[in-house]
Amino acid sequence: MTLISRLHGARCTPLRQQRRQRDGIRGLFSTKYLRRGELIFSLPLHYCYITRISTNSDYCPGWTSTTEGARQLRRWNRGVALLPETWTWLQRFSYDAPSDKVLLTSTVSSESSASHITSAQEKCGACLSSGGPSIISLTVSPVEAALTTSIALRYFYRRALHLTQATRVKKHIGPSPNELAERFVDNLPLDLYLQLGVETLYGDAASGEAHLCLEQIAQNLRDAVLTQANNEEYRFLDEFPSLFDDLLLVCLYVVRSRVLTVPLLGRTDAREEKMVCGVFAPLLDSLNHQPLLPSAAVVVSLQRKRLVVRAARDVQRGEEITLDYRVAGPLPCVPTQDSSLSSSFPYEAPMDEDWTSRYLLEDERW
């Protein structure tokens, strides 16, 4: 909980971070009794990354691959102080980048996942064309890609290679030292992911195909990093290629599993529609999923420029603060028409909804 003291302007009720006795998962626990509606914590938006804003009925995975979408993403994330170098990578990964565009969409064809995709599309009122292979398409937001790259580089040079701050500064290796950013990266479970491996996160065919998509996108990010690296950085990246490849893929899983879709209060345009936004924020990513009687609810207030978490019911002293990810969680991904693939509707793989990628546990544990 030392991170909250470095988030200037943040407000927080007394909380304690510890592991749960029943399964060892780390969570946040209240150290006092909280009444329903009482503030748990709030963060200024300049510590929060917005990956998208949309209506509940108007979510388009490919929206970030438009000029207007790229401009809005940059406008929402300008000046976020959590990982300062993310802004530079966001400009490079934007759809309208002037040169060296990085492909953040991957598509695979698979016969084995047809039944899974057909079932998902039936729920959405769409269908696959008969006779052709099923198509799984996965798109990573430029913000998610920028966060993935920033976190991976900080961990790689500082934690994996154990380069001292003096060495990194003298030879201009990696992101500039930043205490807040380094403490945040230290709090992420990257060591655990690297130890256990992300291969345990997918069991059925469709999840495996989505994993292949993420692997391809991670390779695209690796190529972008090599393109921008100076001589000293390139030497280390070339000396430990497998380590950095694994780290990028792990960071991609970590970032995507911590982007929650939450209600957005305040008018973003002239329309009077209920809006939601994808948010990656410190402290919020420490709240675990609880499908039955979650103790907290979260919103983003544009008027106050804050992310706010309040008690959804009375919370006892020593009780864990939890969210229902199905409410404050990823939007359901729907099949979308791809003009380049006229034979079928590609299914946008809902990897954000794979909560096992957050816990490295089976769903039955929940």
C-alpha positions as YAML, in Angstrom:
chain: A
units: angstrom
residues:
- id: 1
  name: MET
  ca: [0.00, 0.00, 0.00]
- id: 2
  name: THR
  ca: [3.01, 2.32, -0.24]
- id: 3
  name: LEU
  ca: [1.99, 3.14, -3.83]
- id: 4
  name: ILE
  ca: [-1.11, 5.13, -2.82]
- id: 5
  name: SER
  ca: [0.98, 7.64, -0.87]
- id: 6
  name: ARG
  ca: [2.78, 8.56, -4.11]
- id: 7
  name: LEU
  ca: [-0.41, 9.22, -6.06]
- id: 8
  name: HIS
  ca: [-0.85, 12.93, -5.38]
- id: 9
  name: GLY
  ca: [-4.48, 13.92, -4.98]
- id: 10
  name: ALA
  ca: [-5.66, 10.36, -4.32]
- id: 11
  name: ARG
  ca: [-8.10, 9.72, -1.48]
- id: 12
  name: CYS
  ca: [-8.32, 6.34, 0.22]
- id: 13
  name: THR
  ca: [-9.98, 4.76, 3.24]
- id: 14
  name: PRO
  ca: [-7.63, 2.65, 5.40]
- id: 15
  name: LEU
  ca: [-6.91, -0.54, 3.46]
- id: 16
  name: ARG
  ca: [-4.55, -3.46, 3.94]
- id: 17
  name: GLN
  ca: [-3.06, -5.64, 1.22]
- id: 18
  name: GLN
  ca: [-2.70, -9.30, 2.13]
- id: 19
  name: ARG
  ca: [-3.21, -12.82, 0.83]
- id: 20
  name: ARG
  ca: [-6.49, -14.63, 1.31]
- id: 21
  name: GLN
  ca: [-6.30, -17.70, 3.51]
- id: 22
  name: ARG
  ca: [-8.39, -19.97, 1.29]
- id: 23
  name: ASP
  ca: [-6.35, -19.67, -1.92]
- id: 24
  name: GLY
  ca: [-3.37, -17.38, -1.32]
- id: 25
  name: ILE
  ca: [-4.51, -14.71, -3.79]
- id: 26
  name: ARG
  ca: [-3.46, -11.21, -2.82]
- id: 27
  name: GLY
  ca: [-6.27, -8.69, -2.34]
- id: 28
  name: LEU
  ca: [-7.28, -5.45, -0.62]
- id: 29
  name: PHE
  ca: [-9.05, -5.58, 2.74]
- id: 30
  name: SER
  ca: [-10.81, -2.84, 4.66]
- id: 31
  name: THR
  ca: [-9.44, -2.08, 8.12]
- id: 32
  name: LYS
  ca: [-12.68, -0.42, 9.25]
- id: 33
  name: TYR
  ca: [-16.44, -0.78, 8.88]
- id: 34
  name: LEU
  ca: [-17.77, 0.88, 5.71]
- id: 35
  name: ARG
  ca: [-21.36, 1.88, 5.11]
- id: 36
  name: ARG
  ca: [-23.01, 1.46, 1.73]
- id: 37
  name: GLY
  ca: [-22.02, 4.35, -0.53]
- id: 38
  name: GLU
  ca: [-18.98, 5.32, 1.52]
- id: 39
  name: LEU
  ca: [-15.84, 6.23, -0.42]
- id: 40
  name: ILE
  ca: [-13.23, 3.47, -0.63]
- id: 41
  name: PHE
  ca: [-10.76, 5.31, -2.84]
- id: 42
  name: SER
  ca: [-10.62, 7.80, -5.68]
- id: 43
  name: LEU
  ca: [-7.83, 8.61, -8.11]
- id: 44
  name: PRO
  ca: [-7.20, 11.64, -10.33]
- id: 45
  name: LEU
  ca: [-7.53, 10.64, -13.98]
- id: 46
  name: HIS
  ca: [-3.94, 11.70, -14.65]
- id: 47
  name: TYR
  ca: [-2.95, 8.36, -13.09]
- id: 48
  name: CYS
  ca: [-5.45, 6.35, -15.17]
- id: 49
  name: TYR
  ca: [-5.19, 5.16, -18.76]
- id: 50
  name: ILE
  ca: [-8.32, 5.16, -20.92]
- id: 51
  name: THR
  ca: [-8.25, 2.45, -23.58]
- id: 52
  name: ARG
  ca: [-11.63, 3.30, -25.15]
- id: 53
  name: ILE
  ca: [-14.91, 5.15, -24.63]
- id: 54
  name: SER
  ca: [-18.13, 3.86, -26.17]
- id: 55
  name: THR
  ca: [-21.78, 3.12, -25.55]
- id: 56
  name: ASN
  ca: [-22.88, -0.26, -24.28]
- id: 57
  name: SER
  ca: [-24.56, -0.94, -27.62]
- id: 58
  name: ASP
  ca: [-21.94, 0.63, -29.87]
- id: 59
  name: TYR
  ca: [-18.63, -1.06, -29.09]
- id: 60
  name: CYS
  ca: [-16.44, -1.65, -32.13]
- id: 61
  name: PRO
  ca: [-13.10, -3.45, -31.56]
- id: 62
  name: GLY
  ca: [-11.63, -1.83, -34.68]
- id: 63
  name: TRP
  ca: [-12.50, 1.71, -33.61]
- id: 64
  name: THR
  ca: [-8.93, 2.40, -32.47]
- id: 65
  name: SER
  ca: [-7.78, 1.60, -36.02]
- id: 66
  name: THR
  ca: [-9.28, 4.83, -37.31]
- id: 67
  name: THR
  ca: [-7.83, 8.33, -37.46]
- id: 68
  name: GLU
  ca: [-10.53, 9.74, -35.19]
- id: 69
  name: GLY
  ca: [-10.10, 6.90, -32.70]
- id: 70
  name: ALA
  ca: [-6.33, 7.44, -32.59]
- id: 71
  name: ARG
  ca: [-6.75, 11.16, -31.94]
- id: 72
  name: GLN
  ca: [-9.22, 10.61, -29.12]
- id: 73
  name: LEU
  ca: [-7.00, 8.03, -27.44]
- id: 74
  name: ARG
  ca: [-4.10, 10.47, -27.43]
- id: 75
  name: ARG
  ca: [-6.30, 13.27, -26.11]
- id: 76
  name: TRP
  ca: [-7.61, 11.14, -23.22]
- id: 77
  name: ASN
  ca: [-4.16, 9.83, -22.25]
- id: 78
  name: ARG
  ca: [-2.04, 12.94, -22.65]
- id: 79
  name: GLY
  ca: [-0.14, 13.74, -19.47]
- id: 80
  name: VAL
  ca: [-0.87, 10.51, -17.55]
- id: 81
  name: ALA
  ca: [1.91, 10.32, -14.96]
- id: 82
  name: LEU
  ca: [1.94, 6.64, -13.98]
- id: 83
  name: LEU
  ca: [4.37, 5.48, -16.69]
- id: 84
  name: PRO
  ca: [5.66, 8.64, -18.44]
- id: 85
  name: GLU
  ca: [7.22, 6.81, -21.40]
- id: 86
  name: THR
  ca: [3.84, 5.34, -22.34]
- id: 87
  name: TRP
  ca: [2.95, 8.60, -24.09]
- id: 88
  name: THR
  ca: [5.87, 8.19, -26.51]
- id: 89
  name: TRP
  ca: [4.92, 4.60, -27.31]
- id: 90
  name: LEU
  ca: [1.26, 5.56, -27.71]
- id: 91
  name: GLN
  ca: [2.19, 8.02, -30.44]
- id: 92
  name: ARG
  ca: [4.25, 5.34, -32.20]
- id: 93
  name: PHE
  ca: [1.49, 2.74, -31.97]
- id: 94
  name: SER
  ca: [-1.33, 5.06, -33.04]
- id: 95
  name: TYR
  ca: [-3.13, 4.19, -36.24]
- id: 96
  name: ASP
  ca: [-2.18, 7.55, -37.78]
- id: 97
  name: ALA
  ca: [1.52, 7.34, -36.88]
- id: 98
  name: PRO
  ca: [3.51, 9.07, -39.64]
- id: 99
  name: SER
  ca: [5.81, 6.10, -40.26]
- id: 100
  name: ASP
  ca: [6.70, 2.57, -39.13]
- id: 101
  name: LYS
  ca: [3.12, 1.62, -38.29]
- id: 102
  name: VAL
  ca: [2.84, -1.33, -35.92]
- id: 103
  name: LEU
  ca: [0.10, -3.87, -36.64]
- id: 104
  name: LEU
  ca: [-1.98, -4.40, -33.48]
- id: 105
  name: THR
  ca: [-4.50, -6.79, -35.03]
- id: 106
  name: SER
  ca: [-3.93, -10.48, -35.63]
- id: 107
  name: THR
  ca: [-6.25, -12.91, -37.41]
- id: 108
  name: VAL
  ca: [-6.03, -16.69, -37.56]
- id: 109
  name: SER
  ca: [-8.09, -19.28, -39.37]
- id: 110
  name: SER
  ca: [-9.03, -22.50, -37.62]
- id: 111
  name: GLU
  ca: [-11.45, -25.33, -38.25]
- id: 112
  name: SER
  ca: [-11.19, -26.54, -34.64]
- id: 113
  name: SER
  ca: [-12.75, -23.47, -33.05]
- id: 114
  name: ALA
  ca: [-15.78, -23.29, -35.35]
- id: 115
  name: SER
  ca: [-18.23, -24.73, -32.80]
- id: 116
  name: HIS
  ca: [-17.06, -22.32, -30.10]
- id: 117
  name: ILE
  ca: [-17.36, -19.33, -32.39]
- id: 118
  name: THR
  ca: [-20.72, -20.43, -33.78]
- id: 119
  name: SER
  ca: [-22.10, -20.73, -30.24]
- id: 120
  name: ALA
  ca: [-20.81, -17.28, -29.33]
- id: 121
  name: GLN
  ca: [-22.22, -15.74, -32.47]
- id: 122
  name: GLU
  ca: [-25.63, -17.33, -31.95]
- id: 123
  name: LYS
  ca: [-25.81, -15.49, -28.63]
- id: 124
  name: CYS
  ca: [-25.06, -12.26, -30.49]
- id: 125
  name: GLY
  ca: [-27.60, -12.90, -33.24]
- id: 126
  name: ALA
  ca: [-25.02, -13.51, -35.97]
- id: 127
  name: CYS
  ca: [-23.86, -16.59, -37.82]
- id: 128
  name: LEU
  ca: [-20.87, -17.94, -39.65]
- id: 129
  name: SER
  ca: [-21.02, -18.57, -43.33]
- id: 130
  name: SER
  ca: [-21.19, -22.25, -44.10]
- id: 131
  name: GLY
  ca: [-18.39, -24.15, -45.71]
- id: 132
  name: GLY
  ca: [-15.47, -21.90, -44.77]
- id: 133
  name: PRO
  ca: [-12.94, -21.94, -41.97]
- id: 134
  name: SER
  ca: [-13.71, -19.98, -38.83]
- id: 135
  name: ILE
  ca: [-11.85, -16.73, -38.34]
- id: 136
  name: ILE
  ca: [-10.65, -15.38, -35.01]
- id: 137
  name: SER
  ca: [-9.48, -11.78, -34.96]
- id: 138
  name: LEU
  ca: [-7.97, -10.02, -31.97]
- id: 139
  name: THR
  ca: [-7.19, -6.31, -31.73]
- id: 140
  name: VAL
  ca: [-5.08, -4.71, -29.01]
- id: 141
  name: SER
  ca: [-5.69, -1.06, -28.19]
- id: 142
  name: PRO
  ca: [-2.70, 1.25, -28.83]
- id: 143
  name: VAL
  ca: [-2.91, 2.18, -25.14]
- id: 144
  name: GLU
  ca: [-2.64, -1.48, -24.12]
- id: 145
  name: ALA
  ca: [0.29, -1.92, -26.51]
- id: 146
  name: ALA
  ca: [2.04, 1.17, -25.11]
- id: 147
  name: LEU
  ca: [1.52, 0.00, -21.52]
- id: 148
  name: THR
  ca: [2.76, -3.49, -22.38]
- id: 149
  name: THR
  ca: [5.94, -2.13, -23.94]
- id: 150
  name: SER
  ca: [6.63, 0.34, -21.12]
- id: 151
  name: ILE
  ca: [6.19, -2.26, -18.38]
- id: 152
  name: ALA
  ca: [8.24, -4.88, -20.24]
- id: 153
  name: LEU
  ca: [11.18, -2.52, -20.81]
- id: 154
  name: ARG
  ca: [11.26, -1.34, -17.19]
- id: 155
  name: TYR
  ca: [11.18, -4.91, -15.92]
- id: 156
  name: PHE
  ca: [13.68, -6.20, -18.49]
- id: 157
  name: TYR
  ca: [16.51, -3.76, -17.79]
- id: 158
  name: ARG
  ca: [15.93, -3.24, -14.08]
- id: 159
  name: ARG
  ca: [14.66, -6.58, -12.75]
- id: 160
  name: ALA
  ca: [15.66, -9.21, -15.31]
- id: 161
  name: LEU
  ca: [19.14, -7.88, -16.17]
- id: 162
  name: HIS
  ca: [19.71, -6.16, -12.80]
- id: 163
  name: LEU
  ca: [21.24, -3.07, -14.36]
- id: 164
  name: THR
  ca: [21.84, -0.36, -11.78]
- id: 165
  name: GLN
  ca: [20.19, 3.01, -12.10]
- id: 166
  name: ALA
  ca: [23.58, 4.65, -12.61]
- id: 167
  name: THR
  ca: [24.36, 2.32, -15.52]
- id: 168
  name: ARG
  ca: [20.98, 2.85, -17.14]
- id: 169
  name: VAL
  ca: [21.25, 6.62, -16.86]
- id: 170
  name: LYS
  ca: [24.86, 6.81, -18.03]
- id: 171
  name: LYS
  ca: [24.32, 4.64, -21.11]
- id: 172
  name: HIS
  ca: [20.75, 5.79, -21.83]
- id: 173
  name: ILE
  ca: [19.33, 2.29, -21.43]
- id: 174
  name: GLY
  ca: [15.59, 1.86, -21.10]
- id: 175
  name: PRO
  ca: [13.04, 4.31, -19.68]
- id: 176
  name: SER
  ca: [14.26, 7.10, -17.42]
- id: 177
  name: PRO
  ca: [14.21, 6.19, -13.70]
- id: 178
  name: ASN
  ca: [10.89, 7.05, -12.08]
- id: 179
  name: GLU
  ca: [10.05, 5.96, -8.54]
- id: 180
  name: LEU
  ca: [6.29, 5.82, -9.06]
- id: 181
  name: ALA
  ca: [6.58, 3.81, -12.28]
- id: 182
  name: GLU
  ca: [9.08, 1.39, -10.79]
- id: 183
  name: ARG
  ca: [6.99, 0.78, -7.69]
- id: 184
  name: PHE
  ca: [3.95, 0.13, -9.84]
- id: 185
  name: VAL
  ca: [5.82, -2.37, -12.03]
- id: 186
  name: ASP
  ca: [7.18, -4.07, -8.90]
- id: 187
  name: ASN
  ca: [3.60, -4.62, -7.69]
- id: 188
  name: LEU
  ca: [2.60, -6.51, -10.85]
- id: 189
  name: PRO
  ca: [2.82, -10.34, -10.70]
- id: 190
  name: LEU
  ca: [5.29, -10.61, -13.57]
- id: 191
  name: ASP
  ca: [7.59, -12.98, -11.68]
- id: 192
  name: LEU
  ca: [4.70, -15.39, -11.11]
- id: 193
  name: TYR
  ca: [3.58, -15.26, -14.74]
- id: 194
  name: LEU
  ca: [7.11, -15.89, -15.99]
- id: 195
  name: GLN
  ca: [7.51, -18.78, -13.56]
- id: 196
  name: LEU
  ca: [4.22, -20.55, -14.34]
- id: 197
  name: GLY
  ca: [3.88, -19.52, -17.98]
- id: 198
  name: VAL
  ca: [0.84, -18.22, -19.81]
- id: 199
  name: GLU
  ca: [0.32, -21.56, -21.58]
- id: 200
  name: THR
  ca: [-1.85, -22.64, -18.64]
- id: 201
  name: LEU
  ca: [-4.38, -19.93, -19.46]
- id: 202
  name: TYR
  ca: [-6.00, -21.54, -22.47]
- id: 203
  name: GLY
  ca: [-7.52, -24.99, -22.64]
- id: 204
  name: ASP
  ca: [-10.05, -25.01, -25.47]
- id: 205
  name: ALA
  ca: [-9.30, -24.50, -29.14]
- id: 206
  name: ALA
  ca: [-10.67, -20.96, -29.39]
- id: 207
  name: SER
  ca: [-8.58, -19.75, -26.44]
- id: 208
  name: GLY
  ca: [-5.54, -21.36, -28.02]
- id: 209
  name: GLU
  ca: [-6.17, -19.53, -31.28]
- id: 210
  name: ALA
  ca: [-6.57, -16.25, -29.40]
- id: 211
  name: HIS
  ca: [-3.25, -16.97, -27.70]
- id: 212
  name: LEU
  ca: [-1.65, -17.31, -31.13]
- id: 213
  name: CYS
  ca: [-3.04, -13.88, -32.00]
- id: 214
  name: LEU
  ca: [-1.48, -12.39, -28.88]
- id: 215
  name: GLU
  ca: [1.83, -14.05, -29.66]
- id: 216
  name: GLN
  ca: [1.86, -12.43, -33.10]
- id: 217
  name: ILE
  ca: [1.02, -9.01, -31.68]
- id: 218
  name: ALA
  ca: [3.76, -9.40, -29.06]
- id: 219
  name: GLN
  ca: [6.23, -10.13, -31.86]
- id: 220
  name: ASN
  ca: [5.12, -6.95, -33.62]
- id: 221
  name: LEU
  ca: [5.79, -5.00, -30.42]
- id: 222
  name: ARG
  ca: [9.22, -6.63, -30.15]
- id: 223
  name: ASP
  ca: [10.07, -5.50, -33.68]
- id: 224
  name: ALA
  ca: [9.00, -1.95, -32.81]
- id: 225
  name: VAL
  ca: [11.23, -1.95, -29.72]
- id: 226
  name: LEU
  ca: [14.22, -3.18, -31.74]
- id: 227
  name: THR
  ca: [13.62, -0.46, -34.32]
- id: 228
  name: GLN
  ca: [13.71, 2.27, -31.66]
- id: 229
  name: ALA
  ca: [16.56, 0.83, -29.55]
- id: 230
  name: ASN
  ca: [19.96, 2.52, -29.36]
- id: 231
  name: ASN
  ca: [23.17, 0.50, -29.68]
- id: 232
  name: GLU
  ca: [23.42, -0.39, -25.98]
- id: 233
  name: GLU
  ca: [19.76, -1.39, -25.75]
- id: 234
  name: TYR
  ca: [19.96, -3.40, -28.95]
- id: 235
  name: ARG
  ca: [22.94, -5.33, -27.60]
- id: 236
  name: PHE
  ca: [20.98, -6.51, -24.55]
- id: 237
  name: LEU
  ca: [17.82, -7.24, -26.54]
- id: 238
  name: ASP
  ca: [19.83, -9.25, -29.04]
- id: 239
  name: GLU
  ca: [21.66, -11.14, -26.29]
- id: 240
  name: PHE
  ca: [18.48, -12.22, -24.46]
- id: 241
  name: PRO
  ca: [15.83, -12.50, -27.21]
- id: 242
  name: SER
  ca: [13.81, -15.35, -25.68]
- id: 243
  name: LEU
  ca: [13.60, -13.65, -22.29]
- id: 244
  name: PHE
  ca: [12.31, -10.42, -23.80]
- id: 245
  name: ASP
  ca: [9.84, -12.24, -26.07]
- id: 246
  name: ASP
  ca: [8.40, -14.13, -23.09]
- id: 247
  name: LEU
  ca: [8.28, -10.94, -21.06]
- id: 248
  name: LEU
  ca: [6.38, -9.01, -23.74]
- id: 249
  name: LEU
  ca: [3.76, -11.76, -24.02]
- id: 250
  name: VAL
  ca: [3.38, -11.94, -20.24]
- id: 251
  name: CYS
  ca: [3.02, -8.16, -19.98]
- id: 252
  name: LEU
  ca: [0.39, -8.22, -22.71]
- id: 253
  name: TYR
  ca: [-1.66, -10.71, -20.69]
- id: 254
  name: VAL
  ca: [-1.14, -8.72, -17.48]
- id: 255
  name: VAL
  ca: [-2.23, -5.43, -19.04]
- id: 256
  name: ARG
  ca: [-5.27, -6.82, -20.86]
- id: 257
  name: SER
  ca: [-6.49, -8.69, -17.79]
- id: 258
  name: ARG
  ca: [-6.37, -5.44, -15.80]
- id: 259
  name: VAL
  ca: [-8.34, -3.25, -18.17]
- id: 260
  name: LEU
  ca: [-11.86, -2.97, -16.75]
- id: 261
  name: THR
  ca: [-14.84, -1.46, -18.53]
- id: 262
  name: VAL
  ca: [-16.63, 0.85, -16.10]
- id: 263
  name: PRO
  ca: [-19.54, 3.32, -16.30]
- id: 264
  name: LEU
  ca: [-18.64, 6.83, -17.42]
- id: 265
  name: LEU
  ca: [-20.42, 9.76, -15.75]
- id: 266
  name: GLY
  ca: [-20.63, 13.00, -17.69]
- id: 267
  name: ARG
  ca: [-21.49, 13.82, -21.28]
- id: 268
  name: THR
  ca: [-18.72, 13.06, -23.75]
- id: 269
  name: ASP
  ca: [-20.69, 14.44, -26.71]
- id: 270
  name: ALA
  ca: [-24.17, 15.65, -27.61]
- id: 271
  name: ARG
  ca: [-25.75, 12.21, -27.26]
- id: 272
  name: GLU
  ca: [-27.66, 11.28, -24.13]
- id: 273
  name: GLU
  ca: [-26.52, 7.66, -23.98]
- id: 274
  name: LYS
  ca: [-25.04, 5.57, -21.24]
- id: 275
  name: MET
  ca: [-21.30, 5.53, -21.78]
- id: 276
  name: VAL
  ca: [-18.59, 3.17, -20.60]
- id: 277
  name: CYS
  ca: [-14.81, 3.32, -20.78]
- id: 278
  name: GLY
  ca: [-11.94, 0.88, -20.53]
- id: 279
  name: VAL
  ca: [-9.63, 1.84, -17.65]
- id: 280
  name: PHE
  ca: [-6.19, 0.68, -16.55]
- id: 281
  name: ALA
  ca: [-5.43, 2.22, -13.16]
- id: 282
  name: PRO
  ca: [-3.28, 1.57, -10.09]
- id: 283
  name: LEU
  ca: [-5.06, 0.24, -7.00]
- id: 284
  name: LEU
  ca: [-8.13, -0.58, -9.11]
- id: 285
  name: ASP
  ca: [-6.19, -3.51, -10.56]
- id: 286
  name: SER
  ca: [-5.71, -4.84, -7.02]
- id: 287
  name: LEU
  ca: [-9.43, -5.50, -6.53]
- id: 288
  name: ASN
  ca: [-10.37, -9.14, -7.09]
- id: 289
  name: HIS
  ca: [-13.42, -10.55, -8.83]
- id: 290
  name: GLN
  ca: [-16.44, -11.63, -6.80]
- id: 291
  name: PRO
  ca: [-19.56, -12.62, -8.78]
- id: 292
  name: LEU
  ca: [-21.80, -12.88, -5.71]
- id: 293
  name: LEU
  ca: [-22.38, -9.77, -3.60]
- id: 294
  name: PRO
  ca: [-19.30, -7.73, -4.54]
- id: 295
  name: SER
  ca: [-18.46, -5.14, -1.93]
- id: 296
  name: ALA
  ca: [-17.55, -2.24, -4.26]
- id: 297
  name: ALA
  ca: [-18.61, -0.43, -7.43]
- id: 298
  name: VAL
  ca: [-16.53, 1.85, -9.65]
- id: 299
  name: VAL
  ca: [-17.24, 4.76, -12.00]
- id: 300
  name: VAL
  ca: [-15.23, 7.36, -13.90]
- id: 301
  name: SER
  ca: [-16.41, 10.95, -13.45]
- id: 302
  name: LEU
  ca: [-15.50, 13.31, -16.29]
- id: 303
  name: GLN
  ca: [-16.75, 16.33, -14.35]
- id: 304
  name: ARG
  ca: [-14.51, 15.63, -11.37]
- id: 305
  name: LYS
  ca: [-11.79, 14.03, -13.51]
- id: 306
  name: ARG
  ca: [-11.53, 11.14, -11.10]
- id: 307
  name: LEU
  ca: [-11.99, 7.40, -10.88]
- id: 308
  name: VAL
  ca: [-14.19, 6.67, -7.86]
- id: 309
  name: VAL
  ca: [-14.73, 3.39, -5.99]
- id: 310
  name: ARG
  ca: [-17.48, 3.25, -3.35]
- id: 311
  name: ALA
  ca: [-18.94, 0.55, -1.14]
- id: 312
  name: ALA
  ca: [-21.81, -1.24, -2.92]
- id: 313
  name: ARG
  ca: [-23.08, -2.53, 0.43]
- id: 314
  name: ASP
  ca: [-22.06, -2.46, 4.07]
- id: 315
  name: VAL
  ca: [-18.51, -3.81, 4.40]
- id: 316
  name: GLN
  ca: [-17.31, -5.36, 7.63]
- id: 317
  name: ARG
  ca: [-13.93, -4.62, 9.13]
- id: 318
  name: GLY
  ca: [-11.38, -7.07, 7.72]
- id: 319
  name: GLU
  ca: [-13.55, -7.91, 4.69]
- id: 320
  name: GLU
  ca: [-12.04, -7.96, 1.22]
- id: 321
  name: ILE
  ca: [-12.92, -5.20, -1.25]
- id: 322
  name: THR
  ca: [-14.13, -6.89, -4.45]
- id: 323
  name: LEU
  ca: [-15.73, -6.05, -7.79]
- id: 324
  name: ASP
  ca: [-17.96, -8.02, -10.12]
- id: 325
  name: TYR
  ca: [-15.96, -7.99, -13.35]
- id: 326
  name: ARG
  ca: [-19.10, -8.86, -15.29]
- id: 327
  name: VAL
  ca: [-20.49, -5.45, -14.33]
- id: 328
  name: ALA
  ca: [-17.29, -3.41, -14.02]
- id: 329
  name: GLY
  ca: [-15.51, -5.55, -16.55]
- id: 330
  name: PRO
  ca: [-14.90, -6.11, -20.25]
- id: 331
  name: LEU
  ca: [-17.57, -5.42, -22.82]
- id: 332
  name: PRO
  ca: [-18.89, -8.51, -24.56]
- id: 333
  name: CYS
  ca: [-17.10, -8.83, -27.87]
- id: 334
  name: VAL
  ca: [-19.35, -9.31, -30.87]
- id: 335
  name: PRO
  ca: [-18.70, -10.63, -34.37]
- id: 336
  name: THR
  ca: [-17.73, -7.86, -36.76]
- id: 337
  name: GLN
  ca: [-17.67, -7.79, -40.53]
- id: 338
  name: ASP
  ca: [-14.20, -7.70, -42.05]
- id: 339
  name: SER
  ca: [-14.25, -6.52, -45.66]
- id: 340
  name: SER
  ca: [-10.96, -8.26, -46.35]
- id: 341
  name: LEU
  ca: [-12.43, -11.63, -45.33]
- id: 342
  name: SER
  ca: [-15.60, -11.92, -47.36]
- id: 343
  name: SER
  ca: [-16.11, -15.60, -46.60]
- id: 344
  name: SER
  ca: [-17.11, -15.20, -42.96]
- id: 345
  name: PHE
  ca: [-17.62, -13.01, -39.93]
- id: 346
  name: PRO
  ca: [-14.45, -12.96, -37.83]
- id: 347
  name: TYR
  ca: [-15.10, -13.34, -34.13]
- id: 348
  name: GLU
  ca: [-13.31, -10.77, -31.98]
- id: 349
  name: ALA
  ca: [-11.80, -12.98, -29.31]
- id: 350
  name: PRO
  ca: [-12.85, -11.81, -25.80]
- id: 351
  name: MET
  ca: [-9.50, -12.35, -24.11]
- id: 352
  name: ASP
  ca: [-10.22, -9.59, -21.57]
- id: 353
  name: GLU
  ca: [-13.01, -11.81, -20.23]
- id: 354
  name: ASP
  ca: [-10.61, -14.67, -19.50]
- id: 355
  name: TRP
  ca: [-10.26, -13.99, -15.79]
- id: 356
  name: THR
  ca: [-7.92, -16.95, -15.39]
- id: 357
  name: SER
  ca: [-5.31, -14.78, -17.10]
- id: 358
  name: ARG
  ca: [-5.47, -12.57, -14.03]
- id: 359
  name: TYR
  ca: [-5.24, -15.28, -11.40]
- id: 360
  name: LEU
  ca: [-3.55, -18.21, -13.12]
- id: 361
  name: LEU
  ca: [-6.32, -20.32, -11.59]
- id: 362
  name: GLU
  ca: [-9.23, -22.37, -12.89]
- id: 363
  name: ASP
  ca: [-12.64, -20.71, -13.14]
- id: 364
  name: GLU
  ca: [-14.05, -23.32, -10.75]
- id: 365
  name: ARG
  ca: [-12.12, -21.66, -7.94]
- id: 366
  name: TRP
  ca: [-14.66, -18.85, -8.26]
...
